């Protein structure tokens, strides 16, 4: 084998190794949001008290900052506002959580969005009904109205 053939073969082998490594370590194009839920206490969900929102995805190898939460009113997800704060990533169970304190009563949609520019985007939402007001004591909520 000539020297130029051996260099070409080595280059091809190196390129193949890089391609395989990138395919195995790159973020999955099919990671999917599988659910979103709000943990409510015995008082239900009331304004003035904080609740944990949990999003579950099939794969968290993407940047956990790619997941955020959106709040909108009514029955259909849509116009609304991004929930403030940085979601917390829990790699052991492929979840991301945030804390939400409702400020208005009525039906509201909580949407979890996994968005990676140039890749697959996945969303799930749940509708909750905020009924009444409460006093957040830090460790619990007391329904006041």
Tab-separated table of N, CA and C in Angstrom:
chain	number	residue	atom	x	y	z
A	1	UNK	N	0.861	-1.176	0.000
A	1	UNK	CA	0.000	0.000	0.000
A	1	UNK	C	0.895	1.223	0.000
A	2	UNK	N	0.560	2.182	-0.825
A	2	UNK	CA	1.369	3.393	-0.903
A	2	UNK	C	1.080	4.287	0.278
A	3	UNK	N	1.966	5.248	0.487
A	3	UNK	CA	1.841	6.176	1.599
A	3	UNK	C	0.557	7.008	1.501
A	4	UNK	N	0.148	7.441	0.313
A	4	UNK	CA	-1.058	8.261	0.157
A	4	UNK	C	-2.312	7.445	0.450
A	5	UNK	N	-2.297	6.147	0.114
A	5	UNK	CA	-3.449	5.294	0.431
A	5	UNK	C	-3.572	5.079	1.937
A	6	UNK	N	-2.452	4.914	2.615
A	6	UNK	CA	-2.518	4.689	4.061
A	6	UNK	C	-2.979	5.949	4.785
A	7	UNK	N	-2.574	7.136	4.298
A	7	UNK	CA	-3.060	8.387	4.900
A	7	UNK	C	-4.562	8.541	4.679
A	8	UNK	N	-5.027	8.218	3.474
A	8	UNK	CA	-6.455	8.318	3.160
A	8	UNK	C	-7.255	7.351	4.021
A	9	UNK	N	-6.743	6.155	4.200
A	9	UNK	CA	-7.436	5.164	5.032
A	9	UNK	C	-7.472	5.622	6.490
A	10	UNK	N	-6.366	6.172	6.969
A	10	UNK	CA	-6.324	6.670	8.353
A	10	UNK	C	-7.281	7.837	8.536
A	11	UNK	N	-7.337	8.726	7.547
A	11	UNK	CA	-8.255	9.870	7.618
A	11	UNK	C	-9.698	9.402	7.612
A	12	UNK	N	-10.003	8.438	6.773
A	12	UNK	CA	-11.371	7.903	6.705
A	12	UNK	C	-11.744	7.239	8.023
A	13	UNK	N	-10.825	6.495	8.621
A	13	UNK	CA	-11.082	5.835	9.897
A	13	UNK	C	-11.304	6.864	11.005
A	14	UNK	N	-10.502	7.929	11.013
A	14	UNK	CA	-10.647	8.976	12.025
A	14	UNK	C	-11.990	9.679	11.873
A	15	UNK	N	-12.388	9.982	10.622
A	15	UNK	CA	-13.672	10.622	10.379
A	15	UNK	C	-14.824	9.734	10.824
A	16	UNK	N	-14.726	8.435	10.563
A	16	UNK	CA	-15.771	7.489	10.977
A	16	UNK	C	-15.866	7.450	12.500
A	17	UNK	N	-14.733	7.465	13.194
A	17	UNK	CA	-14.749	7.444	14.655
A	17	UNK	C	-15.396	8.700	15.211
A	18	UNK	N	-15.084	9.860	14.628
A	18	UNK	CA	-15.689	11.116	15.076
A	18	UNK	C	-17.192	11.091	14.830
A	19	UNK	N	-17.621	10.588	13.670
A	19	UNK	CA	-19.039	10.524	13.331
A	19	UNK	C	-19.784	9.618	14.303
A	20	UNK	N	-19.221	8.437	14.599
A	20	UNK	CA	-19.867	7.512	15.536
A	20	UNK	C	-19.936	8.126	16.924
A	21	UNK	N	-18.847	8.754	17.375
A	21	UNK	CA	-18.834	9.394	18.691
A	21	UNK	C	-19.880	10.495	18.767
A	22	UNK	N	-19.991	11.327	17.744
A	22	UNK	CA	-20.979	12.405	17.745
A	22	UNK	C	-22.388	11.834	17.761
A	23	UNK	N	-22.602	10.742	17.055
A	23	UNK	CA	-23.936	10.137	17.026
A	23	UNK	C	-24.300	9.569	18.385
A	24	UNK	N	-23.314	9.029	19.103
A	24	UNK	CA	-23.604	8.428	20.410
A	24	UNK	C	-23.717	9.456	21.524
A	25	UNK	N	-23.023	10.584	21.400
A	25	UNK	CA	-23.022	11.549	22.499
A	25	UNK	C	-23.884	12.774	22.249
A	26	UNK	N	-24.333	12.978	21.017
A	26	UNK	CA	-25.153	14.150	20.710
A	26	UNK	C	-26.512	14.053	21.355
A	27	UNK	N	-27.217	15.182	21.555
A	27	UNK	CA	-28.529	15.149	22.163
A	27	UNK	C	-29.519	14.439	21.256
A	28	UNK	N	-30.449	13.674	21.845
A	28	UNK	CA	-31.393	12.927	21.029
A	28	UNK	C	-32.384	13.855	20.341
A	29	UNK	N	-32.689	13.541	19.111
A	29	UNK	CA	-33.646	14.354	18.365
A	29	UNK	C	-35.076	13.969	18.724
A	30	UNK	N	-35.244	12.906	19.491
A	30	UNK	CA	-36.586	12.444	19.794
A	30	UNK	C	-36.942	12.526	21.278
A	31	UNK	N	-36.212	13.296	22.065
A	31	UNK	CA	-36.579	13.466	23.465
A	31	UNK	C	-37.966	14.086	23.503
A	32	UNK	N	-38.806	13.568	24.360
A	32	UNK	CA	-40.198	14.003	24.346
A	32	UNK	C	-40.688	14.323	25.750
A	33	UNK	N	-41.458	15.401	25.850
A	33	UNK	CA	-42.130	15.755	27.091
A	33	UNK	C	-43.253	14.730	27.287
A	34	UNK	N	-43.269	14.053	28.431
A	34	UNK	CA	-44.291	13.024	28.642
A	34	UNK	C	-45.383	13.454	29.609
A	35	UNK	N	-45.153	14.518	30.370
A	35	UNK	CA	-46.195	14.957	31.280
A	35	UNK	C	-45.827	16.212	32.031
A	36	UNK	N	-46.861	16.849	32.566
A	36	UNK	CA	-46.688	18.003	33.443
A	36	UNK	C	-47.779	17.906	34.505
A	37	UNK	N	-47.415	18.178	35.743
A	37	UNK	CA	-48.383	18.092	36.835
A	37	UNK	C	-48.113	19.176	37.870
A	38	UNK	N	-49.152	19.490	38.639
A	38	UNK	CA	-49.059	20.449	39.729
A	38	UNK	C	-49.420	19.715	41.010
A	39	UNK	N	-48.545	19.792	42.004
A	39	UNK	CA	-48.803	19.143	43.282
A	39	UNK	C	-49.598	20.091	44.164
A	40	UNK	N	-50.839	19.695	44.487
A	40	UNK	CA	-51.710	20.525	45.315
A	40	UNK	C	-51.904	19.864	46.674
A	41	UNK	N	-52.138	20.689	47.673
A	41	UNK	CA	-52.402	20.179	49.006
A	41	UNK	C	-53.889	19.891	49.203
A	42	UNK	N	-54.269	19.608	50.416
A	42	UNK	CA	-55.666	19.288	50.731
A	42	UNK	C	-56.598	20.472	50.477
A	43	UNK	N	-56.058	21.686	50.459
A	43	UNK	CA	-56.855	22.890	50.209
A	43	UNK	C	-57.152	23.081	48.728
A	44	UNK	N	-56.581	22.225	47.863
A	44	UNK	CA	-56.679	22.419	46.421
A	44	UNK	C	-55.628	23.418	45.999
A	45	UNK	N	-55.915	24.184	44.963
A	45	UNK	CA	-54.991	25.220	44.508
A	45	UNK	C	-55.666	26.563	44.724
A	46	UNK	N	-55.016	27.428	45.494
A	46	UNK	CA	-55.562	28.746	45.830
A	46	UNK	C	-54.510	29.819	45.577
A	47	UNK	N	-54.948	31.052	45.399
A	47	UNK	CA	-54.000	32.147	45.216
A	47	UNK	C	-53.230	32.379	46.511
A	48	UNK	N	-52.021	32.861	46.393
A	48	UNK	CA	-51.232	33.230	47.562
A	48	UNK	C	-50.377	32.116	48.131
A	49	UNK	N	-50.565	30.876	47.702
A	49	UNK	CA	-49.762	29.758	48.195
A	49	UNK	C	-48.913	29.209	47.056
A	50	UNK	N	-47.784	28.586	47.397
A	50	UNK	CA	-46.883	28.091	46.349
A	50	UNK	C	-47.089	26.590	46.127
A	51	UNK	N	-46.892	26.190	44.857
A	51	UNK	CA	-47.087	24.805	44.442
A	51	UNK	C	-45.923	24.386	43.557
A	52	UNK	N	-45.616	23.096	43.568
A	52	UNK	CA	-44.545	22.567	42.735
A	52	UNK	C	-45.132	22.058	41.424
A	53	UNK	N	-44.545	22.510	40.325
A	53	UNK	CA	-44.901	22.032	38.995
A	53	UNK	C	-43.772	21.104	38.557
A	54	UNK	N	-44.139	19.919	38.038
A	54	UNK	CA	-43.157	18.931	37.599
A	54	UNK	C	-43.380	18.576	36.140
A	55	UNK	N	-42.323	18.635	35.353
A	55	UNK	CA	-42.346	18.189	33.962
A	55	UNK	C	-41.479	16.944	33.864
A	56	UNK	N	-41.942	15.973	33.092
A	56	UNK	CA	-41.208	14.727	32.890
A	56	UNK	C	-40.885	14.586	31.408
A	57	UNK	N	-39.642	14.200	31.112
A	57	UNK	CA	-39.229	13.998	29.723
A	57	UNK	C	-38.577	12.621	29.584
A	58	UNK	N	-38.526	12.119	28.351
A	58	UNK	CA	-37.954	10.798	28.125
A	58	UNK	C	-36.433	10.795	28.207
A	59	UNK	N	-35.801	11.947	27.993
A	59	UNK	CA	-34.343	12.007	27.981
A	59	UNK	C	-33.896	13.398	28.396
A	60	UNK	N	-33.038	13.497	29.389
A	60	UNK	CA	-32.561	14.797	29.871
A	60	UNK	C	-31.121	15.062	29.468
A	61	UNK	N	-30.650	14.444	28.379
A	61	UNK	CA	-29.269	14.710	27.975
A	61	UNK	C	-29.134	16.088	27.344
A	62	UNK	N	-30.266	16.705	26.959
A	62	UNK	CA	-30.227	18.088	26.493
A	62	UNK	C	-30.007	19.006	27.682
A	63	UNK	N	-29.621	20.225	27.416
A	63	UNK	CA	-29.457	21.239	28.446
A	63	UNK	C	-30.763	21.384	29.222
A	64	UNK	N	-30.763	21.213	30.551
A	64	UNK	CA	-32.002	21.361	31.307
A	64	UNK	C	-32.603	22.757	31.191
A	65	UNK	N	-31.796	23.737	30.784
A	65	UNK	CA	-32.308	25.081	30.553
A	65	UNK	C	-33.212	25.153	29.342
A	66	UNK	N	-33.285	24.053	28.589
A	66	UNK	CA	-34.149	24.024	27.415
A	66	UNK	C	-35.608	23.803	27.802
A	67	UNK	N	-35.882	23.592	29.087
A	67	UNK	CA	-37.258	23.386	29.549
A	67	UNK	C	-37.690	24.596	30.360
A	68	UNK	N	-38.879	25.098	30.032
A	68	UNK	CA	-39.441	26.199	30.800
A	68	UNK	C	-40.944	26.008	30.918
A	69	UNK	N	-41.558	26.805	31.763
A	69	UNK	CA	-42.979	26.678	32.071
A	69	UNK	C	-43.717	27.949	31.680
A	70	UNK	N	-44.930	27.785	31.185
A	70	UNK	CA	-45.749	28.867	30.662
A	70	UNK	C	-47.122	28.790	31.320
A	71	UNK	N	-47.674	29.929	31.698
A	71	UNK	CA	-48.989	30.009	32.333
A	71	UNK	C	-49.922	30.768	31.416
A	72	UNK	N	-51.102	30.201	31.159
A	72	UNK	CA	-52.116	30.898	30.376
A	72	UNK	C	-53.488	30.590	30.953
A	73	UNK	N	-54.416	31.492	30.739
A	73	UNK	CA	-55.761	31.299	31.255
A	73	UNK	C	-56.640	30.567	30.267
A	74	UNK	N	-57.809	30.187	30.700
A	74	UNK	CA	-58.773	29.564	29.801
A	74	UNK	C	-58.566	28.086	29.623
A	75	UNK	N	-59.255	27.550	28.609
A	75	UNK	CA	-59.276	26.121	28.380
A	75	UNK	C	-58.224	25.690	27.363
A	76	UNK	N	-57.756	26.596	26.501
A	76	UNK	CA	-56.819	26.255	25.438
A	76	UNK	C	-55.471	26.906	25.739
A	77	UNK	N	-54.361	26.131	25.628
A	77	UNK	CA	-53.060	26.753	25.842
A	77	UNK	C	-52.817	27.849	24.807
A	78	UNK	N	-52.121	28.868	25.203
A	78	UNK	CA	-51.856	29.951	24.256
A	78	UNK	C	-51.291	31.152	24.963
A	79	UNK	N	-51.807	32.334	24.635
A	79	UNK	CA	-51.291	33.580	25.209
A	79	UNK	C	-51.128	33.456	26.708
A	80	UNK	N	-50.083	34.044	27.207
A	80	UNK	CA	-49.830	33.964	28.639
A	80	UNK	C	-48.488	34.542	28.994
A	81	UNK	N	-47.884	33.969	30.014
A	81	UNK	CA	-46.613	34.485	30.522
A	81	UNK	C	-45.713	33.339	30.949
A	82	UNK	N	-44.431	33.555	30.773
A	82	UNK	CA	-43.450	32.574	31.236
A	82	UNK	C	-43.363	32.672	32.749
A	83	UNK	N	-43.369	31.524	33.432
A	83	UNK	CA	-43.232	31.550	34.887
A	83	UNK	C	-41.811	31.946	35.248
A	84	UNK	N	-41.669	32.838	36.230
A	84	UNK	CA	-40.325	33.318	36.596
A	84	UNK	C	-39.525	32.243	37.325
A	85	UNK	N	-38.252	32.479	37.409
A	85	UNK	CA	-37.369	31.582	38.147
A	85	UNK	C	-36.729	30.545	37.241
A	86	UNK	N	-35.679	29.938	37.753
A	86	UNK	CA	-34.966	28.903	37.013
A	86	UNK	C	-35.485	27.536	37.421
A	87	UNK	N	-35.978	26.753	36.463
A	87	UNK	CA	-36.402	25.385	36.776
A	87	UNK	C	-35.227	24.570	37.313
A	88	UNK	N	-35.528	23.600	38.156
A	88	UNK	CA	-34.502	22.746	38.764
A	88	UNK	C	-34.538	21.383	38.096
A	89	UNK	N	-33.378	20.937	37.630
A	89	UNK	CA	-33.232	19.662	36.918
A	89	UNK	C	-32.985	18.541	37.919
A	90	UNK	N	-33.709	17.428	37.769
A	90	UNK	CA	-33.534	16.232	38.602
A	90	UNK	C	-33.184	15.064	37.675
A	91	UNK	N	-31.885	14.864	37.377
A	91	UNK	CA	-31.503	13.863	36.383
A	91	UNK	C	-31.851	12.431	36.772
A	92	UNK	N	-31.946	12.136	38.051
A	92	UNK	CA	-32.225	10.760	38.480
A	92	UNK	C	-33.563	10.239	37.960
A	93	UNK	N	-34.537	11.147	37.781
A	93	UNK	CA	-35.848	10.692	37.307
A	93	UNK	C	-36.343	11.474	36.084
A	94	UNK	N	-35.427	12.126	35.367
A	94	UNK	CA	-35.762	12.878	34.143
A	94	UNK	C	-36.906	13.869	34.366
A	95	UNK	N	-36.825	14.633	35.435
A	95	UNK	CA	-37.835	15.656	35.693
A	95	UNK	C	-37.183	17.021	35.875
A	96	UNK	N	-38.015	18.034	35.704
A	96	UNK	CA	-37.637	19.418	35.951
A	96	UNK	C	-38.778	20.012	36.764
A	97	UNK	N	-38.447	20.749	37.827
A	97	UNK	CA	-39.487	21.337	38.669
A	97	UNK	C	-39.305	22.844	38.785
A	98	UNK	N	-40.396	23.499	39.102
A	98	UNK	CA	-40.377	24.915	39.417
A	98	UNK	C	-41.461	25.169	40.446
A	99	UNK	N	-41.436	26.336	41.052
A	99	UNK	CA	-42.450	26.722	42.029
A	99	UNK	C	-43.328	27.797	41.423
A	100	UNK	N	-44.633	27.687	41.682
A	100	UNK	CA	-45.618	28.620	41.134
A	100	UNK	C	-46.536	29.088	42.255
A	101	UNK	N	-46.773	30.392	42.314
A	101	UNK	CA	-47.729	30.981	43.250
A	101	UNK	C	-48.823	31.654	42.425
A	102	UNK	N	-50.026	31.056	42.372
A	102	UNK	CA	-51.112	31.654	41.578
A	102	UNK	C	-51.484	33.038	42.096
A	103	UNK	N	-51.790	33.938	41.157
A	103	UNK	CA	-52.180	35.300	41.525
A	103	UNK	C	-53.611	35.617	41.131
A	104	UNK	N	-54.277	34.695	40.403
A	104	UNK	CA	-55.667	34.926	40.017
A	104	UNK	C	-56.437	33.607	40.086
A	105	UNK	N	-57.733	33.715	40.287
A	105	UNK	CA	-58.601	32.539	40.375
A	105	UNK	C	-59.090	32.123	38.998
A	106	UNK	N	-59.609	30.914	38.916
A	106	UNK	CA	-60.204	30.397	37.689
A	106	UNK	C	-59.344	29.339	37.031
A	107	UNK	N	-59.833	28.795	35.900
A	107	UNK	CA	-59.064	27.771	35.188
A	107	UNK	C	-57.821	28.378	34.540
A	108	UNK	N	-56.719	27.639	34.636
A	108	UNK	CA	-55.448	28.094	34.073
A	108	UNK	C	-54.696	26.898	33.504
A	109	UNK	N	-53.955	27.145	32.453
A	109	UNK	CA	-53.138	26.104	31.837
A	109	UNK	C	-51.692	26.290	32.246
A	110	UNK	N	-51.087	25.206	32.672
A	110	UNK	CA	-49.659	25.183	32.952
A	110	UNK	C	-49.049	24.338	31.831
A	111	UNK	N	-48.169	24.940	31.056
A	111	UNK	CA	-47.546	24.252	29.931
A	111	UNK	C	-46.055	24.121	30.186
A	112	UNK	N	-45.532	22.912	29.998
A	112	UNK	CA	-44.093	22.681	30.055
A	112	UNK	C	-43.617	22.583	28.620
A	113	UNK	N	-42.555	23.300	28.301
A	113	UNK	CA	-42.046	23.367	26.939
A	113	UNK	C	-40.578	22.969	26.938
A	114	UNK	N	-40.241	21.991	26.109
A	114	UNK	CA	-38.846	21.613	25.912
A	114	UNK	C	-38.466	22.128	24.534
A	115	UNK	N	-37.586	23.106	24.493
A	115	UNK	CA	-37.262	23.763	23.238
A	115	UNK	C	-35.756	23.836	23.059
A	116	UNK	N	-35.273	23.188	22.008
A	116	UNK	CA	-33.867	23.234	21.663
A	116	UNK	C	-33.797	23.772	20.241
A	117	UNK	N	-33.184	24.948	20.026
A	117	UNK	CA	-33.144	25.533	18.679
A	117	UNK	C	-32.625	24.551	17.637
A	118	UNK	N	-33.356	24.444	16.549
A	118	UNK	CA	-32.952	23.577	15.457
A	118	UNK	C	-33.263	22.113	15.657
A	119	UNK	N	-33.932	21.773	16.765
A	119	UNK	CA	-34.254	20.381	17.042
A	119	UNK	C	-35.734	20.250	17.368
A	120	UNK	N	-36.118	19.059	17.706
A	120	UNK	CA	-37.492	18.738	18.060
A	120	UNK	C	-37.932	19.519	19.289
A	121	UNK	N	-39.144	20.036	19.268
A	121	UNK	CA	-39.715	20.729	20.417
A	121	UNK	C	-40.926	19.946	20.889
A	122	UNK	N	-41.048	19.771	22.189
A	122	UNK	CA	-42.135	18.978	22.750
A	122	UNK	C	-42.812	19.775	23.854
A	123	UNK	N	-44.143	19.668	23.939
A	123	UNK	CA	-44.885	20.352	25.003
A	123	UNK	C	-45.957	19.440	25.564
A	124	UNK	N	-46.307	19.701	26.801
A	124	UNK	CA	-47.449	19.065	27.464
A	124	UNK	C	-48.063	20.129	28.353
A	125	UNK	N	-49.376	20.035	28.569
A	125	UNK	CA	-50.002	20.985	29.475
A	125	UNK	C	-51.023	20.288	30.339
A	126	UNK	N	-51.343	20.936	31.434
A	126	UNK	CA	-52.413	20.493	32.310
A	126	UNK	C	-53.241	21.718	32.669
A	127	UNK	N	-54.529	21.512	32.831
A	127	UNK	CA	-55.410	22.604	33.255
A	127	UNK	C	-55.701	22.433	34.734
A	128	UNK	N	-55.549	23.506	35.493
A	128	UNK	CA	-55.854	23.502	36.924
A	128	UNK	C	-56.899	24.567	37.199
A	129	UNK	N	-57.656	24.367	38.251
A	129	UNK	CA	-58.656	25.357	38.643
A	129	UNK	C	-58.232	25.960	39.976
A	130	UNK	N	-57.955	27.236	39.969
A	130	UNK	CA	-57.557	27.947	41.183
A	130	UNK	C	-58.835	28.468	41.822
A	131	UNK	N	-59.151	27.931	43.002
A	131	UNK	CA	-60.411	28.268	43.662
A	131	UNK	C	-60.156	28.826	45.051
A	132	UNK	N	-60.275	30.116	45.193
A	132	UNK	CA	-60.146	30.752	46.501
A	132	UNK	C	-58.790	31.359	46.740
A	133	UNK	N	-58.623	31.824	47.976
A	133	UNK	CA	-57.376	32.460	48.395
A	133	UNK	C	-56.793	31.704	49.570
A	134	UNK	N	-55.512	31.909	49.794
A	134	UNK	CA	-54.863	31.208	50.884
A	134	UNK	C	-53.757	32.027	51.510
A	135	UNK	N	-53.287	31.555	52.635
A	135	UNK	CA	-52.176	32.165	53.350
A	135	UNK	C	-51.046	31.152	53.377
A	136	UNK	N	-49.937	31.491	52.767
A	136	UNK	CA	-48.784	30.623	52.711
A	136	UNK	C	-47.997	30.756	54.005
A	137	UNK	N	-47.900	29.680	54.780
A	137	UNK	CA	-47.183	29.731	56.043
A	137	UNK	C	-45.717	29.314	55.889
A	138	UNK	N	-45.328	28.978	54.673
A	138	UNK	CA	-43.957	28.507	54.424
A	138	UNK	C	-43.911	26.998	54.327
A	139	UNK	N	-44.529	26.299	55.281
A	139	UNK	CA	-44.525	24.838	55.248
A	139	UNK	C	-45.893	24.271	54.858
A	140	UNK	N	-46.906	25.120	54.842
A	140	UNK	CA	-48.258	24.679	54.468
A	140	UNK	C	-49.055	25.878	53.966
A	141	UNK	N	-50.298	25.624	53.589
A	141	UNK	CA	-51.176	26.672	53.093
A	141	UNK	C	-52.486	26.594	53.872
A	142	UNK	N	-52.973	27.736	54.300
A	142	UNK	CA	-54.269	27.808	54.978
A	142	UNK	C	-55.235	28.519	54.052
A	143	UNK	N	-56.299	27.810	53.669
A	143	UNK	CA	-57.304	28.411	52.785
A	143	UNK	C	-58.100	29.436	53.574
A	144	UNK	N	-58.131	30.672	53.058
A	144	UNK	CA	-58.821	31.761	53.789
A	144	UNK	C	-60.082	32.218	53.076
A	145	UNK	N	-60.281	31.857	51.864
A	145	UNK	CA	-61.483	32.304	51.151
A	145	UNK	C	-61.793	31.517	49.938
